[in-house]
One Martini backbone bead per residue (centre of mass of N, CA, C, O) as a GRO file, in nm:
protein
  129
    1MET     BB    1  -4.991   4.504   0.752
    2ARG     BB    2  -4.846   4.582   1.063
    3ASP     BB    3  -4.875   4.773   1.373
    4GLU     BB    4  -4.989   4.551   1.579
    5PHE     BB    5  -4.975   4.327   1.874
    6ASP     BB    6  -5.219   4.125   2.040
    7TYR     BB    7  -5.215   3.858   2.228
    8ASP     BB    8  -5.517   3.795   2.296
    9GLU     BB    9  -5.652   3.855   2.020
   10ASP     BB   10  -5.465   3.705   1.804
   11LEU     BB   11  -5.457   3.411   1.937
   12SER     BB   12  -5.769   3.345   1.915
   13PHE     BB   13  -5.706   3.307   1.577
   14SER     BB   14  -5.451   3.065   1.589
   15ASN     BB   15  -5.599   2.771   1.496
   16PHE     BB   16  -5.378   2.608   1.316
   17ASP     BB   17  -5.310   2.282   1.146
   18ASP     BB   18  -5.250   2.376   0.843
   19ASP     BB   19  -5.119   2.508   0.553
   20GLU     BB   20  -5.378   2.559   0.390
   21GLU     BB   21  -5.507   2.763   0.578
   22ASP     BB   22  -5.283   2.973   0.563
   23GLU     BB   23  -5.295   3.023   0.254
   24ASP     BB   24  -5.594   3.115   0.242
   25LEU     BB   25  -5.519   3.376   0.440
   26GLY     BB   26  -5.228   3.499   0.370
   27ILE     BB   27  -4.996   3.391   0.535
   28THR     BB   28  -4.698   3.443   0.635
   29PHE     BB   29  -4.418   3.310   0.749
   30GLU     BB   30  -4.367   3.521   0.972
   31GLU     BB   31  -4.645   3.510   1.104
   32ASP     BB   32  -4.656   3.207   1.160
   33LEU     BB   33  -4.403   3.197   1.337
   34TYR     BB   34  -4.491   3.397   1.553
   35LEU     BB   35  -4.751   3.250   1.635
   36MET     BB   36  -4.605   2.993   1.721
   37ILE     BB   37  -4.439   3.112   1.946
   38ARG     BB   38  -4.681   3.216   2.111
   39GLU     BB   39  -4.821   2.940   2.138
   40LYS     BB   40  -4.594   2.795   2.285
   41LEU     BB   41  -4.591   2.980   2.526
   42ARG     BB   42  -4.881   2.946   2.614
   43ASP     BB   43  -4.881   2.634   2.647
   44THR     BB   44  -4.650   2.620   2.850
   45LEU     BB   45  -4.777   2.797   3.068
   46GLN     BB   46  -5.034   2.630   3.110
   47GLU     BB   47  -4.888   2.357   3.182
   48PHE     BB   48  -4.649   2.484   3.411
   49LYS     BB   49  -4.743   2.705   3.627
   50GLY     BB   50  -4.817   2.507   3.862
   51GLN     BB   51  -4.521   2.381   3.888
   52TYR     BB   52  -4.399   2.686   3.810
   53PRO     BB   53  -4.446   2.986   3.959
   54MET     BB   54  -4.250   3.174   3.783
   55LEU     BB   55  -4.431   3.163   3.518
   56LYS     BB   56  -4.621   3.396   3.591
   57LYS     BB   57  -4.425   3.619   3.515
   58LEU     BB   58  -4.402   3.540   3.220
   59GLU     BB   59  -4.700   3.566   3.153
   60ASN     BB   60  -4.717   3.869   3.214
   61ALA     BB   61  -4.504   3.958   3.010
   62VAL     BB   62  -4.636   3.840   2.755
   63SER     BB   63  -4.926   3.974   2.787
   64SER     BB   64  -4.792   4.281   2.790
   65PHE     BB   65  -4.696   4.254   2.507
   66LYS     BB   66  -4.618   4.516   2.268
   67VAL     BB   67  -4.637   4.632   1.923
   68ASN     BB   68  -4.515   4.931   1.752
   69ALA     BB   69  -4.525   4.945   1.377
   70LYS     BB   70  -4.547   5.153   1.150
   71ASN     BB   71  -4.528   5.069   0.825
   72THR     BB   72  -4.480   4.744   0.843
   73ASP     BB   73  -4.390   4.470   0.709
   74ASP     BB   74  -4.395   4.135   0.771
   75SER     BB   75  -4.084   4.076   0.713
   76LYS     BB   76  -4.020   4.286   0.964
   77PHE     BB   77  -4.219   4.274   1.200
   78TYR     BB   78  -4.195   3.977   1.315
   79PRO     BB   79  -3.893   3.967   1.377
   80MET     BB   80  -3.902   4.213   1.561
   81ALA     BB   81  -4.110   4.105   1.764
   82ALA     BB   82  -3.944   3.859   1.854
   83LYS     BB   83  -3.701   4.018   1.957
   84LEU     BB   84  -3.857   4.194   2.162
   85LEU     BB   85  -3.970   3.961   2.326
   86SER     BB   86  -3.700   3.846   2.408
   87GLU     BB   87  -3.601   4.107   2.554
   88HIS     BB   88  -3.845   4.120   2.754
   89ILE     BB   89  -3.773   3.823   2.897
   90LYS     BB   90  -3.468   3.804   2.970
   91PRO     BB   91  -3.459   3.913   3.272
   92LEU     BB   92  -3.608   3.644   3.386
   93THR     BB   93  -3.373   3.431   3.362
   94ALA     BB   94  -3.241   3.498   3.650
   95GLU     BB   95  -3.497   3.374   3.825
   96SER     BB   96  -3.509   3.106   3.624
   97GLU     BB   97  -3.448   2.806   3.475
   98GLU     BB   98  -3.712   2.776   3.314
   99ILE     BB   99  -3.704   3.047   3.170
  100GLU     BB  100  -3.431   3.001   3.039
  101GLU     BB  101  -3.516   2.754   2.874
  102ILE     BB  102  -3.739   2.887   2.714
  103TYR     BB  103  -3.567   3.106   2.589
  104ASP     BB  104  -3.360   2.922   2.448
  105ASN     BB  105  -3.573   2.765   2.277
  106MET     BB  106  -3.690   3.013   2.126
  107GLN     BB  107  -3.432   3.082   1.957
  108ALA     BB  108  -3.470   2.860   1.739
  109ASP     BB  109  -3.718   2.999   1.611
  110ILE     BB  110  -3.598   3.280   1.554
  111ALA     BB  111  -3.380   3.173   1.351
  112ARG     BB  112  -3.595   3.114   1.117
  113PHE     BB  113  -3.610   3.394   0.987
  114LYS     BB  114  -3.328   3.350   0.838
  115ASN     BB  115  -3.382   3.017   0.836
  116GLN     BB  116  -3.639   2.835   0.712
  117ARG     BB  117  -3.488   2.540   0.746
  118ALA     BB  118  -3.482   2.548   1.025
  119HIS     BB  119  -3.505   2.394   1.330
  120GLY     BB  120  -3.714   2.390   1.567
  121PHE     BB  121  -3.821   2.382   1.891
  122GLU     BB  122  -3.879   2.074   2.077
  123GLY     BB  123  -4.016   2.033   2.414
  124ASP     BB  124  -4.073   2.053   2.741
  125LEU     BB  125  -4.026   2.396   2.776
  126TYR     BB  126  -4.154   2.398   2.461
  127LEU     BB  127  -4.425   2.365   2.301
  128SER     BB  128  -4.586   2.211   2.062
  129LYS     BB  129  -4.873   2.191   1.862
   0.00000   0.00000   0.00000
């Protein structure tokens, strides 16, 4: 059960390369998907913020994002956190086509919370692992 997610602390431990490691640690599908979304955002920002200066605003918004949801189990916490993160960065989409593209691409992964078989987005401005 998660009460809050801290971007800097939690992602420093999220370097998983295969499903066996995830299963050994007891990570739920929802947690794994949320961490993947955050990792894709982080990797995309690191890769492209020099090329697209507006991405620094997105990086600040993502790094300042925190969720507090006491007594919420993983199956509800992580989808809620992804939705709140999406809502947190949505206002920035009006400022940059690149941010809008990243936001739109992120929505494909967020949809996977409802349909685990859905294919997430992999592409130029939203990097896969």
